[in-house]
Amino acid sequence: MDLLEIVGGNRLKGAIKISGAKNAALPILAATIMIDGEIVLRNVPDLADVRQMLVLLDKLGVRSERDETGAIRIQVVDEMNVHAEYELVSKMRASVCVMGPLLAKRRRTQVSMPGGCAIGDRPIGLHVQGLEALGAESELLSGDVLLKAKKLKGDHIFLGGPFGSSVTATANVMMAATLAEGRTVIESAACEPEIIDLANFLNACGARIIGQGTPQITIEGVERLTGAEHRVVADRIEAGTFMVGVAMTNGDVTLEGARLDHLCAVTDCLRRIGVIVESGEKGVVVSSARRLEPVEITTQPYPGFPTDLQAQVMALLSLADGNSVITEKIFPDRFLHVGELSRMGAQLRKEGPTVIVKGVKRLIGAQVMASDLRASAALILAGLAAKGTTQIRRVYHIDRGYERIEEKLAGVGANIRRIKDESGR
Ligand code: EPU
């Protein structure tokens, strides 16, 4: 296992190229199950989760390879297997995105229930409900969800859940509906840019989807989808993570390729904290040179403040001039980073789904443990700003969702290196 060692205190300065979005690439890769002919995907980040999805697709008869330009070329060669097994699904929850495509193209699917994870409960009831509304019959068998349908038929489907819309349930139902007979309307659809990117990809393959990016998506079913080329949208969460890092180190960085229009809530929050965020020729320019103001933040579905940046902003607000309040409204248990940030001197008090953050003058380097992807990112950012050395163990969490993060940070002046962890912890 590797660990990351950071000596804090360096200002981040320069430019970072933002990668393609993990959470757009994963459902787009799953969608290839439904497509006849070759698909060429550009800007797919080279991440553990993407590699994991390619392994799952391979088992499902979908062959892929990266060509010399970095593009992934994909083709379905065998349509027999419909089983996404526990071994793979339990490692990566986004595996559940193969459910809609398998059902639509192969008329049946058996996908292991993902169960919970470090950020809390991860139900899939909305996925199943939506696919049942299209005509599928479902059954639970030894922890797997079995879905089958002789044919799918469009319907008017409500996809809202207790915590708002669901991103991957919207993806699953939208994908399945592209090959259903007639019109499907999804109400309370997720509006995330990753859903827009998936819909744009499907449309390039011949689907007829409108309304993506709004809570009402309409899909007119088509007979078949055929190969196309697509470039995956920039990763707004990676960009947001670096924005917070710049703010924490009083830095000045251009995030090349980042989309300010996908970062509205994040920009609003950072500006209230006192960070300068501007649109530049090559992307988003972020700088900060003064004390940070405390703020109140509540995570919400897009376009609200993303849960995937909650941990990182908690690290930032630990250094603000006063008390901040962070409320998690998507995954109320997504707070494993609280204990680790506290080891670095953050003053945090958790009350239910809310954390009161009392700003401190400085964080202090420590040995900490990564618990999930975004929590690990928060610890890295804290390490960059802290006095002294921070060692972060279990960095495989970070490799799931950030492409070459230590290289990118070192490129803008961070003192960070990956070393072999011999401790076995
Ligand atoms: N929910 C239900 N029933 C369902 C599905 C979800 O009640 O059937 C609830 C969840 O428990 C949660 C809320 O709905 O309270 C939203 O969850 P959602 O389904 O939108 O999450 P997801 O689709 O499983 C995606 C991202 C997550 C991101 C969330 C929220 C992908 C592959 N994953 O997950 O990304 O946190 O949306 O924005 O797109 C990450 O990248 O670190 C990550 C966890």
Short mmCIF file of C-alpha atoms and ligand atoms in Angstrom, two decimals:
data_model
loop_
_atom_site.label_atom_id
_atom_site.label_comp_id
_atom_site.label_asym_id
_atom_site.label_seq_id
_atom_site.Cartn_x
_atom_site.Cartn_y
_atom_site.Cartn_z
CA MET A 1 0.00 0.00 0.00
CA ASP A 2 1.07 3.57 -0.65
CA LEU A 3 0.93 6.61 1.58
CA LEU A 4 1.14 10.28 0.74
CA GLU A 5 3.55 12.47 2.61
CA ILE A 6 3.05 16.21 2.53
CA VAL A 7 5.17 18.94 4.03
CA GLY A 8 2.73 21.82 4.43
CA GLY A 9 3.17 25.53 3.98
CA ASN A 10 3.82 25.98 0.26
CA ARG A 11 1.59 28.33 -1.74
CA LEU A 12 0.01 26.68 -4.80
CA LYS A 13 0.92 28.71 -7.87
CA GLY A 14 0.67 27.98 -11.59
CA ALA A 15 -1.73 25.93 -13.70
CA ILE A 16 -3.44 22.55 -13.31
CA LYS A 17 -5.18 20.70 -16.14
CA ILE A 18 -8.56 19.39 -15.05
CA SER A 19 -9.35 15.79 -16.06
CA GLY A 20 -12.56 14.33 -17.43
CA ALA A 21 -15.29 13.74 -14.85
CA LYS A 22 -15.29 10.35 -13.13
CA ASN A 23 -19.02 10.52 -12.49
CA ALA A 24 -19.76 11.26 -16.15
CA ALA A 25 -17.32 8.67 -17.52
CA LEU A 26 -18.67 5.77 -15.41
CA PRO A 27 -22.34 5.84 -16.62
CA ILE A 28 -21.18 6.64 -20.17
CA LEU A 29 -18.98 3.54 -20.11
CA ALA A 30 -21.93 1.51 -18.79
CA ALA A 31 -24.11 2.86 -21.62
CA THR A 32 -21.79 1.32 -24.21
CA ILE A 33 -23.47 -2.05 -23.43
CA MET A 34 -26.45 -0.79 -25.47
CA ILE A 35 -24.52 0.43 -28.50
CA ASP A 36 -23.88 -1.31 -31.82
CA GLY A 37 -20.56 -0.43 -33.47
CA GLU A 38 -17.39 1.22 -32.23
CA ILE A 39 -17.48 3.97 -29.61
CA VAL A 40 -14.56 6.35 -29.11
CA LEU A 41 -14.42 8.15 -25.77
CA ARG A 42 -11.98 10.99 -25.19
CA ASN A 43 -10.96 12.64 -21.93
CA VAL A 44 -11.78 9.53 -19.86
CA PRO A 45 -9.70 9.89 -16.68
CA ASP A 46 -7.29 7.08 -15.87
CA LEU A 47 -8.63 6.18 -12.42
CA ALA A 48 -9.04 3.01 -10.37
CA ASP A 49 -12.84 3.30 -10.69
CA VAL A 50 -12.65 3.63 -14.48
CA ARG A 51 -10.35 0.59 -14.71
CA GLN A 52 -12.75 -1.29 -12.48
CA MET A 53 -15.68 -0.41 -14.76
CA LEU A 54 -13.69 -1.62 -17.78
CA VAL A 55 -13.07 -4.96 -16.01
CA LEU A 56 -16.81 -5.30 -15.33
CA LEU A 57 -17.63 -4.41 -18.95
CA ASP A 58 -15.11 -6.96 -20.16
CA LYS A 59 -16.92 -9.65 -18.15
CA LEU A 60 -20.13 -8.46 -19.79
CA GLY A 61 -18.68 -8.89 -23.28
CA VAL A 62 -17.64 -5.29 -23.93
CA ARG A 63 -14.01 -4.99 -25.14
CA SER A 64 -12.05 -1.78 -24.72
CA GLU A 65 -8.54 -0.44 -25.20
CA ARG A 66 -6.81 2.91 -24.84
CA ASP A 67 -5.27 3.98 -28.14
CA GLU A 68 -2.08 6.02 -28.58
CA THR A 69 -4.03 9.31 -28.26
CA GLY A 70 -5.40 8.26 -24.86
CA ALA A 71 -8.92 7.73 -26.23
CA ILE A 72 -10.78 4.58 -25.18
CA ARG A 73 -12.15 2.50 -28.09
CA ILE A 74 -15.01 0.24 -27.13
CA GLN A 75 -17.03 -2.45 -28.87
CA VAL A 76 -19.58 -5.02 -27.70
CA VAL A 77 -18.46 -8.49 -28.80
CA ASP A 78 -20.69 -10.81 -26.81
CA GLU A 79 -24.15 -10.30 -25.28
CA MET A 80 -24.54 -13.49 -23.23
CA ASN A 81 -23.57 -12.43 -19.72
CA VAL A 82 -25.93 -10.16 -17.73
CA HIS A 83 -24.52 -10.69 -14.22
CA ALA A 84 -22.64 -7.96 -12.34
CA GLU A 85 -21.27 -9.93 -9.40
CA TYR A 86 -20.88 -8.89 -5.78
CA GLU A 87 -17.09 -9.05 -5.97
CA LEU A 88 -17.06 -6.17 -8.47
CA VAL A 89 -20.14 -4.20 -7.35
CA SER A 90 -19.04 -4.15 -3.70
CA LYS A 91 -15.73 -2.55 -4.76
CA MET A 92 -17.41 0.17 -6.80
CA ARG A 93 -20.98 1.25 -6.32
CA ALA A 94 -21.23 2.88 -9.76
CA SER A 95 -21.26 -0.69 -11.17
CA VAL A 96 -25.01 -0.43 -10.62
CA CYS A 97 -25.08 1.77 -13.76
CA VAL A 98 -24.96 -1.36 -15.92
CA MET A 99 -28.46 -2.29 -14.74
CA GLY A 100 -30.46 -0.04 -17.10
CA PRO A 101 -28.31 -0.76 -20.19
CA LEU A 102 -28.34 -4.56 -19.64
CA LEU A 103 -32.10 -4.59 -19.16
CA ALA A 104 -32.70 -2.42 -22.23
CA LYS A 105 -30.41 -4.33 -24.59
CA ARG A 106 -30.33 -7.88 -23.24
CA ARG A 107 -33.80 -7.85 -21.63
CA ARG A 108 -32.54 -9.13 -18.30
CA THR A 109 -29.96 -8.29 -15.71
CA GLN A 110 -28.69 -9.59 -12.41
CA VAL A 111 -26.84 -6.97 -10.40
CA SER A 112 -25.57 -7.47 -6.89
CA MET A 113 -27.03 -4.98 -4.37
CA PRO A 114 -24.20 -2.58 -3.50
CA GLY A 115 -25.00 -2.34 0.22
CA GLY A 116 -23.62 0.50 2.36
CA CYS A 117 -20.24 2.18 2.17
CA ALA A 118 -18.06 4.60 4.11
CA ILE A 119 -20.37 7.53 3.32
CA GLY A 120 -23.50 5.75 4.59
CA ASP A 121 -26.49 3.87 3.22
CA ARG A 122 -26.59 3.54 -0.56
CA PRO A 123 -30.08 2.28 -1.47
CA ILE A 124 -31.08 1.49 -5.07
CA GLY A 125 -34.87 1.39 -4.64
CA LEU A 126 -35.37 4.32 -7.02
CA HIS A 127 -33.37 2.57 -9.76
CA VAL A 128 -35.55 -0.53 -9.48
CA GLN A 129 -38.82 1.47 -9.24
CA GLY A 130 -37.96 3.44 -12.34
CA LEU A 131 -37.07 0.34 -14.34
CA GLU A 132 -40.24 -1.42 -13.15
CA ALA A 133 -42.25 1.55 -14.43
CA LEU A 134 -40.77 0.79 -17.86
CA GLY A 135 -42.18 -2.74 -17.62
CA ALA A 136 -39.47 -4.76 -15.88
CA GLU A 137 -40.26 -7.43 -13.30
CA SER A 138 -37.91 -7.57 -10.35
CA GLU A 139 -36.88 -10.20 -7.85
CA LEU A 140 -34.30 -10.33 -5.08
CA LEU A 141 -32.08 -13.43 -5.13
CA SER A 142 -29.20 -13.99 -2.69
CA GLY A 143 -28.40 -10.29 -2.48
CA ASP A 144 -28.77 -9.75 -6.24
CA VAL A 145 -31.52 -7.78 -7.97
CA LEU A 146 -32.88 -9.64 -10.98
CA LEU A 147 -34.76 -7.62 -13.58
CA LYS A 148 -36.33 -8.90 -16.75
CA ALA A 149 -38.72 -7.62 -19.39
CA LYS A 150 -39.88 -8.95 -22.76
CA LYS A 151 -40.01 -5.34 -23.88
CA LEU A 152 -39.74 -1.94 -22.25
CA LYS A 153 -42.47 0.64 -22.70
CA GLY A 154 -42.20 4.38 -22.01
CA ASP A 155 -44.03 5.85 -19.00
CA HIS A 156 -44.31 8.96 -16.84
CA ILE A 157 -41.92 8.30 -13.95
CA PHE A 158 -41.31 10.22 -10.71
CA LEU A 159 -37.75 9.67 -9.44
CA GLY A 160 -37.63 11.89 -6.34
CA GLY A 161 -36.51 10.24 -3.09
CA PRO A 162 -36.33 11.33 0.54
CA PHE A 163 -33.10 13.24 -0.17
CA GLY A 164 -34.10 14.69 -3.54
CA SER A 165 -33.30 13.25 -6.93
CA SER A 166 -30.86 10.40 -7.47
CA VAL A 167 -28.02 10.83 -9.96
CA THR A 168 -27.35 7.22 -10.92
CA ALA A 169 -31.07 6.26 -10.77
CA THR A 170 -31.74 9.03 -13.30
CA ALA A 171 -28.86 7.70 -15.40
CA ASN A 172 -30.18 4.11 -15.28
CA VAL A 173 -33.77 4.98 -16.17
CA MET A 174 -32.74 7.47 -18.87
CA MET A 175 -30.42 4.89 -20.45
CA ALA A 176 -33.05 2.12 -20.41
CA ALA A 177 -35.72 4.48 -21.81
CA THR A 178 -33.63 5.23 -24.91
CA LEU A 179 -34.46 1.73 -26.21
CA ALA A 180 -38.01 1.52 -24.80
CA GLU A 181 -41.09 1.74 -26.98
CA GLY A 182 -42.63 5.24 -27.01
CA ARG A 183 -42.07 8.23 -24.79
CA THR A 184 -40.69 8.29 -21.25
CA VAL A 185 -40.87 11.38 -19.06
CA ILE A 186 -38.71 11.43 -15.92
CA GLU A 187 -39.92 13.90 -13.28
CA SER A 188 -37.64 15.02 -10.44
CA ALA A 189 -34.70 13.94 -12.56
CA ALA A 190 -31.19 14.74 -11.35
CA CYS A 191 -29.89 17.93 -13.02
CA GLU A 192 -26.15 17.25 -12.56
CA PRO A 193 -23.81 18.15 -15.46
CA GLU A 194 -22.81 14.46 -15.55
CA ILE A 195 -26.42 13.58 -16.51
CA ILE A 196 -26.28 16.21 -19.28
CA ASP A 197 -23.03 14.67 -20.53
CA LEU A 198 -24.51 11.16 -20.53
CA ALA A 199 -27.59 12.40 -22.44
CA ASN A 200 -25.38 14.21 -24.96
CA PHE A 201 -23.38 11.03 -25.50
CA LEU A 202 -26.53 8.94 -25.96
CA ASN A 203 -27.93 11.51 -28.41
CA ALA A 204 -24.68 11.34 -30.39
CA CYS A 205 -25.36 7.57 -30.63
CA GLY A 206 -28.87 8.19 -31.99
CA ALA A 207 -30.99 8.53 -28.83
CA ARG A 208 -33.70 11.20 -28.65
CA ILE A 209 -33.43 12.88 -25.27
CA ILE A 210 -34.45 16.43 -24.38
CA GLY A 211 -34.62 18.32 -21.09
CA GLN A 212 -31.34 16.98 -19.66
CA GLY A 213 -30.09 19.40 -17.01
CA THR A 214 -33.67 20.15 -15.88
CA PRO A 215 -35.88 18.14 -13.48
CA GLN A 216 -37.99 16.90 -16.42
CA ILE A 217 -36.24 14.72 -19.00
CA THR A 218 -38.17 13.39 -22.01
CA ILE A 219 -36.92 10.39 -23.97
CA GLU A 220 -38.43 9.16 -27.23
CA GLY A 221 -37.44 5.52 -27.61
CA VAL A 222 -35.46 4.45 -30.69
CA GLU A 223 -34.85 1.01 -32.23
CA ARG A 224 -31.09 1.01 -31.84
CA LEU A 225 -28.08 3.07 -30.84
CA THR A 226 -24.94 3.16 -32.95
CA GLY A 227 -21.28 4.00 -32.28
CA ALA A 228 -20.12 7.61 -31.95
CA GLU A 229 -17.31 9.75 -30.58
CA HIS A 230 -17.64 11.74 -27.38
CA ARG A 231 -15.44 13.87 -25.15
CA VAL A 232 -16.19 13.55 -21.43
CA VAL A 233 -17.00 16.82 -19.61
CA ALA A 234 -14.45 18.35 -17.19
CA ASP A 235 -14.57 17.11 -13.59
CA ARG A 236 -16.22 19.85 -11.51
CA ILE A 237 -15.42 18.05 -8.24
CA GLU A 238 -11.73 17.75 -9.08
CA ALA A 239 -11.74 21.46 -10.02
CA GLY A 240 -13.61 22.35 -6.81
CA THR A 241 -11.10 20.35 -4.76
CA PHE A 242 -8.17 22.30 -6.23
CA MET A 243 -10.07 25.59 -5.75
CA VAL A 244 -10.28 24.82 -2.05
CA GLY A 245 -6.58 23.89 -1.99
CA VAL A 246 -5.66 27.25 -3.51
CA ALA A 247 -7.82 29.04 -0.94
CA MET A 248 -6.16 27.13 1.92
CA THR A 249 -2.63 27.99 0.80
CA ASN A 250 -3.22 31.62 -0.26
CA GLY A 251 -2.34 30.49 -3.75
CA ASP A 252 -2.99 31.61 -7.31
CA VAL A 253 -3.81 28.89 -9.81
CA THR A 254 -5.50 28.56 -13.21
CA LEU A 255 -7.63 25.43 -13.50
CA GLU A 256 -7.37 24.69 -17.20
CA GLY A 257 -10.54 23.35 -18.78
CA ALA A 258 -12.64 23.79 -15.62
CA ARG A 259 -16.24 24.90 -16.26
CA LEU A 260 -17.25 27.86 -14.09
CA ASP A 261 -20.88 27.34 -15.16
CA HIS A 262 -20.81 23.95 -13.40
CA LEU A 263 -19.37 25.46 -10.23
CA CYS A 264 -21.92 28.16 -9.42
CA ALA A 265 -22.73 27.13 -5.82
CA VAL A 266 -19.06 26.42 -5.10
CA THR A 267 -17.96 29.78 -6.50
CA ASP A 268 -20.66 31.57 -4.52
CA CYS A 269 -19.50 29.85 -1.32
CA LEU A 270 -15.80 30.53 -1.95
CA ARG A 271 -16.46 34.18 -2.76
CA ARG A 272 -18.38 34.59 0.51
CA ILE A 273 -15.35 33.10 2.27
CA GLY A 274 -13.20 35.76 0.58
CA VAL A 275 -11.59 33.76 -2.21
CA ILE A 276 -11.25 35.36 -5.66
CA VAL A 277 -12.72 33.19 -8.42
CA GLU A 278 -12.70 34.44 -11.99
CA SER A 279 -13.21 33.15 -15.46
CA GLY A 280 -9.94 33.18 -17.43
CA GLU A 281 -8.98 32.49 -21.04
CA LYS A 282 -8.01 28.88 -20.32
CA GLY A 283 -10.39 28.08 -17.48
CA VAL A 284 -11.05 29.17 -13.93
CA VAL A 285 -8.58 31.40 -12.09
CA VAL A 286 -8.57 31.14 -8.29
CA SER A 287 -6.57 33.17 -5.83
CA SER A 288 -6.67 34.08 -2.20
CA ALA A 289 -4.54 36.40 -0.14
CA ARG A 290 -6.42 37.22 3.00
CA ARG A 291 -8.11 35.79 6.09
CA LEU A 292 -11.05 33.54 5.37
CA GLU A 293 -14.58 34.48 6.47
CA PRO A 294 -16.79 31.84 8.13
CA VAL A 295 -19.96 30.76 6.27
CA GLU A 296 -22.97 28.43 6.50
CA ILE A 297 -23.20 25.67 3.92
CA THR A 298 -25.85 23.04 3.22
CA THR A 299 -25.22 20.31 0.66
CA GLN A 300 -27.97 19.81 -1.89
CA PRO A 301 -28.56 18.16 -5.25
CA TYR A 302 -27.18 20.16 -8.20
CA PRO A 303 -27.22 23.14 -8.66
CA GLY A 304 -26.84 23.30 -4.86
CA PHE A 305 -23.55 22.86 -3.03
CA PRO A 306 -22.23 19.34 -3.82
CA THR A 307 -21.86 16.72 -1.10
CA ASP A 308 -18.70 15.63 -2.94
CA LEU A 309 -17.00 18.87 -1.79
CA GLN A 310 -18.34 18.94 1.77
CA ALA A 311 -15.24 17.35 3.35
CA GLN A 312 -12.83 19.60 1.44
CA VAL A 313 -14.70 22.78 2.42
CA MET A 314 -14.71 21.62 6.04
CA ALA A 315 -10.91 21.56 5.90
CA LEU A 316 -10.95 25.10 4.47
CA LEU A 317 -13.39 26.47 7.04
CA SER A 318 -11.20 25.04 9.81
CA LEU A 319 -8.92 27.96 8.98
CA ALA A 320 -11.62 30.66 8.81
CA ASP A 321 -11.89 33.60 11.15
CA GLY A 322 -14.86 32.43 13.26
CA ASN A 323 -17.52 29.73 13.41
CA SER A 324 -18.97 28.04 10.32
CA VAL A 325 -21.88 25.60 10.03
CA ILE A 326 -21.92 22.72 7.54
CA THR A 327 -25.08 20.65 7.09
CA GLU A 328 -25.06 17.46 5.01
CA LYS A 329 -28.45 16.90 3.35
CA ILE A 330 -27.52 14.15 0.86
CA PHE A 331 -25.56 11.61 2.91
CA PRO A 332 -26.20 12.53 6.59
CA ASP A 333 -23.46 10.15 7.77
CA ARG A 334 -20.73 11.37 5.43
CA PHE A 335 -18.49 12.64 8.23
CA LEU A 336 -15.65 10.13 8.69
CA HIS A 337 -13.20 12.96 7.96
CA VAL A 338 -14.25 14.82 11.14
CA GLY A 339 -12.17 12.60 13.40
CA GLU A 340 -9.11 12.72 11.14
CA LEU A 341 -9.25 16.51 10.62
CA SER A 342 -9.51 16.85 14.40
CA ARG A 343 -6.20 14.98 14.68
CA MET A 344 -4.70 17.86 12.70
CA GLY A 345 -6.05 20.47 15.10
CA ALA A 346 -9.40 21.31 13.48
CA GLN A 347 -12.06 22.29 16.01
CA LEU A 348 -15.17 20.42 14.91
CA ARG A 349 -18.38 19.61 16.76
CA LYS A 350 -20.77 17.20 15.08
CA GLU A 351 -24.47 17.41 15.94
CA GLY A 352 -26.50 15.00 13.79
CA PRO A 353 -26.06 15.92 10.11
CA THR A 354 -24.43 19.25 11.06
CA VAL A 355 -20.86 20.13 11.98
CA ILE A 356 -19.95 23.39 13.70
CA VAL A 357 -16.47 24.40 12.58
CA LYS A 358 -14.58 26.73 14.88
CA GLY A 359 -11.82 28.38 12.88
CA VAL A 360 -8.26 27.93 14.18
CA LYS A 361 -5.08 29.85 13.34
CA ARG A 362 -3.33 26.80 11.91
CA LEU A 363 -3.61 23.07 11.31
CA ILE A 364 -0.76 20.84 12.38
CA GLY A 365 0.65 17.92 10.36
CA ALA A 366 -0.20 14.44 11.65
CA GLN A 367 -0.56 10.80 10.63
CA VAL A 368 -4.10 10.33 9.36
CA MET A 369 -6.15 7.65 7.64
CA ALA A 370 -8.13 8.10 4.42
CA SER A 371 -11.64 6.63 4.75
CA ASP A 372 -13.31 7.45 1.44
CA LEU A 373 -12.52 9.32 -1.73
CA ARG A 374 -13.56 12.88 -0.85
CA ALA A 375 -12.49 12.56 2.81
CA SER A 376 -9.00 11.66 1.54
CA ALA A 377 -8.98 14.77 -0.63
CA ALA A 378 -9.86 16.88 2.42
CA LEU A 379 -6.92 15.40 4.33
CA ILE A 380 -4.54 16.18 1.47
CA LEU A 381 -5.73 19.80 1.40
CA ALA A 382 -5.38 20.05 5.16
CA GLY A 383 -1.85 18.66 4.85
CA LEU A 384 -0.94 21.28 2.23
CA ALA A 385 -1.92 24.09 4.60
CA ALA A 386 -0.70 22.52 7.84
CA LYS A 387 2.49 23.26 9.70
CA GLY A 388 4.85 20.30 9.48
CA THR A 389 4.48 16.88 7.90
CA THR A 390 1.29 14.95 7.25
CA GLN A 391 1.19 11.29 6.29
CA ILE A 392 -2.04 9.97 4.77
CA ARG A 393 -2.50 6.21 4.77
CA ARG A 394 -4.85 4.09 2.61
CA VAL A 395 -4.49 6.40 -0.38
CA TYR A 396 -6.09 3.81 -2.64
CA HIS A 397 -9.27 5.72 -1.82
CA ILE A 398 -7.90 8.81 -3.54
CA ASP A 399 -6.74 6.83 -6.58
CA ARG A 400 -10.36 5.86 -7.22
CA GLY A 401 -11.30 9.38 -8.22
CA TYR A 402 -8.34 11.77 -8.66
CA GLU A 403 -6.01 11.34 -11.60
CA ARG A 404 -2.32 11.72 -10.62
CA ILE A 405 -3.24 14.09 -7.78
CA GLU A 406 0.25 14.24 -6.26
CA GLU A 407 1.80 15.04 -9.67
CA LYS A 408 -0.73 17.78 -10.30
CA LEU A 409 -0.19 19.33 -6.87
CA ALA A 410 3.60 19.05 -7.06
CA GLY A 411 3.37 20.83 -10.42
CA VAL A 412 1.98 23.93 -8.69
CA GLY A 413 4.52 23.91 -5.88
CA ALA A 414 3.22 21.47 -3.27
CA ASN A 415 5.74 19.40 -1.34
CA ILE A 416 4.01 16.05 -1.72
CA ARG A 417 5.27 12.56 -2.51
CA ARG A 418 3.94 9.03 -2.66
CA ILE A 419 5.88 6.45 -0.69
CA LYS A 420 5.47 2.76 0.07
CA ASP A 421 3.68 2.21 3.36
CA GLU A 422 5.53 -0.58 5.16
CA SER A 423 3.48 -0.29 8.34
CA GLY A 424 0.66 -2.56 7.20
CA ARG A 425 -1.93 -0.09 8.57
N1 EPU B 1 -31.24 7.51 -2.66
C1 EPU B 1 -32.40 6.87 -2.28
N2 EPU B 1 -32.84 5.82 -3.04
C2 EPU B 1 -32.18 5.39 -4.14
C3 EPU B 1 -31.01 6.06 -4.53
C4 EPU B 1 -30.56 7.12 -3.76
O1 EPU B 1 -33.02 7.24 -1.29
O2 EPU B 1 -32.64 4.45 -4.78
C5 EPU B 1 -30.74 8.63 -1.85
C6 EPU B 1 -29.32 8.44 -1.34
O3 EPU B 1 -29.28 7.67 -0.17
C7 EPU B 1 -28.87 9.85 -1.14
C8 EPU B 1 -29.56 10.61 -2.27
O4 EPU B 1 -30.62 9.76 -2.70
O5 EPU B 1 -29.36 10.34 0.08
C9 EPU B 1 -28.69 10.95 -3.44
O6 EPU B 1 -27.95 9.81 -3.85
P1 EPU B 1 -27.67 9.51 -5.38
O7 EPU B 1 -28.44 8.32 -5.79
O8 EPU B 1 -27.85 10.77 -6.18
O9 EPU B 1 -26.15 9.13 -5.34
P2 EPU B 1 -25.45 8.19 -6.35
O10 EPU B 1 -26.11 8.31 -7.67
O11 EPU B 1 -25.30 6.86 -5.75
C10 EPU B 1 -23.72 9.96 -7.24
C11 EPU B 1 -22.23 10.08 -7.29
C12 EPU B 1 -21.69 10.29 -5.88
C13 EPU B 1 -22.30 11.57 -5.33
C14 EPU B 1 -23.84 11.45 -5.34
C15 EPU B 1 -24.54 12.71 -4.89
C16 EPU B 1 -21.69 8.70 -9.21
C17 EPU B 1 -21.06 7.49 -9.74
N3 EPU B 1 -21.68 8.86 -7.87
O12 EPU B 1 -24.00 8.82 -6.41
O13 EPU B 1 -20.29 10.48 -6.03
O14 EPU B 1 -21.88 11.77 -4.00
O15 EPU B 1 -24.28 11.15 -6.69
O16 EPU B 1 -24.18 13.79 -5.68
O17 EPU B 1 -22.17 9.54 -9.95
C18 EPU B 1 -18.05 10.51 -5.30
O18 EPU B 1 -17.72 10.78 -6.47
O19 EPU B 1 -17.25 10.59 -4.34
C19 EPU B 1 -19.42 10.08 -5.03
C20 EPU B 1 -19.77 9.43 -3.93
#
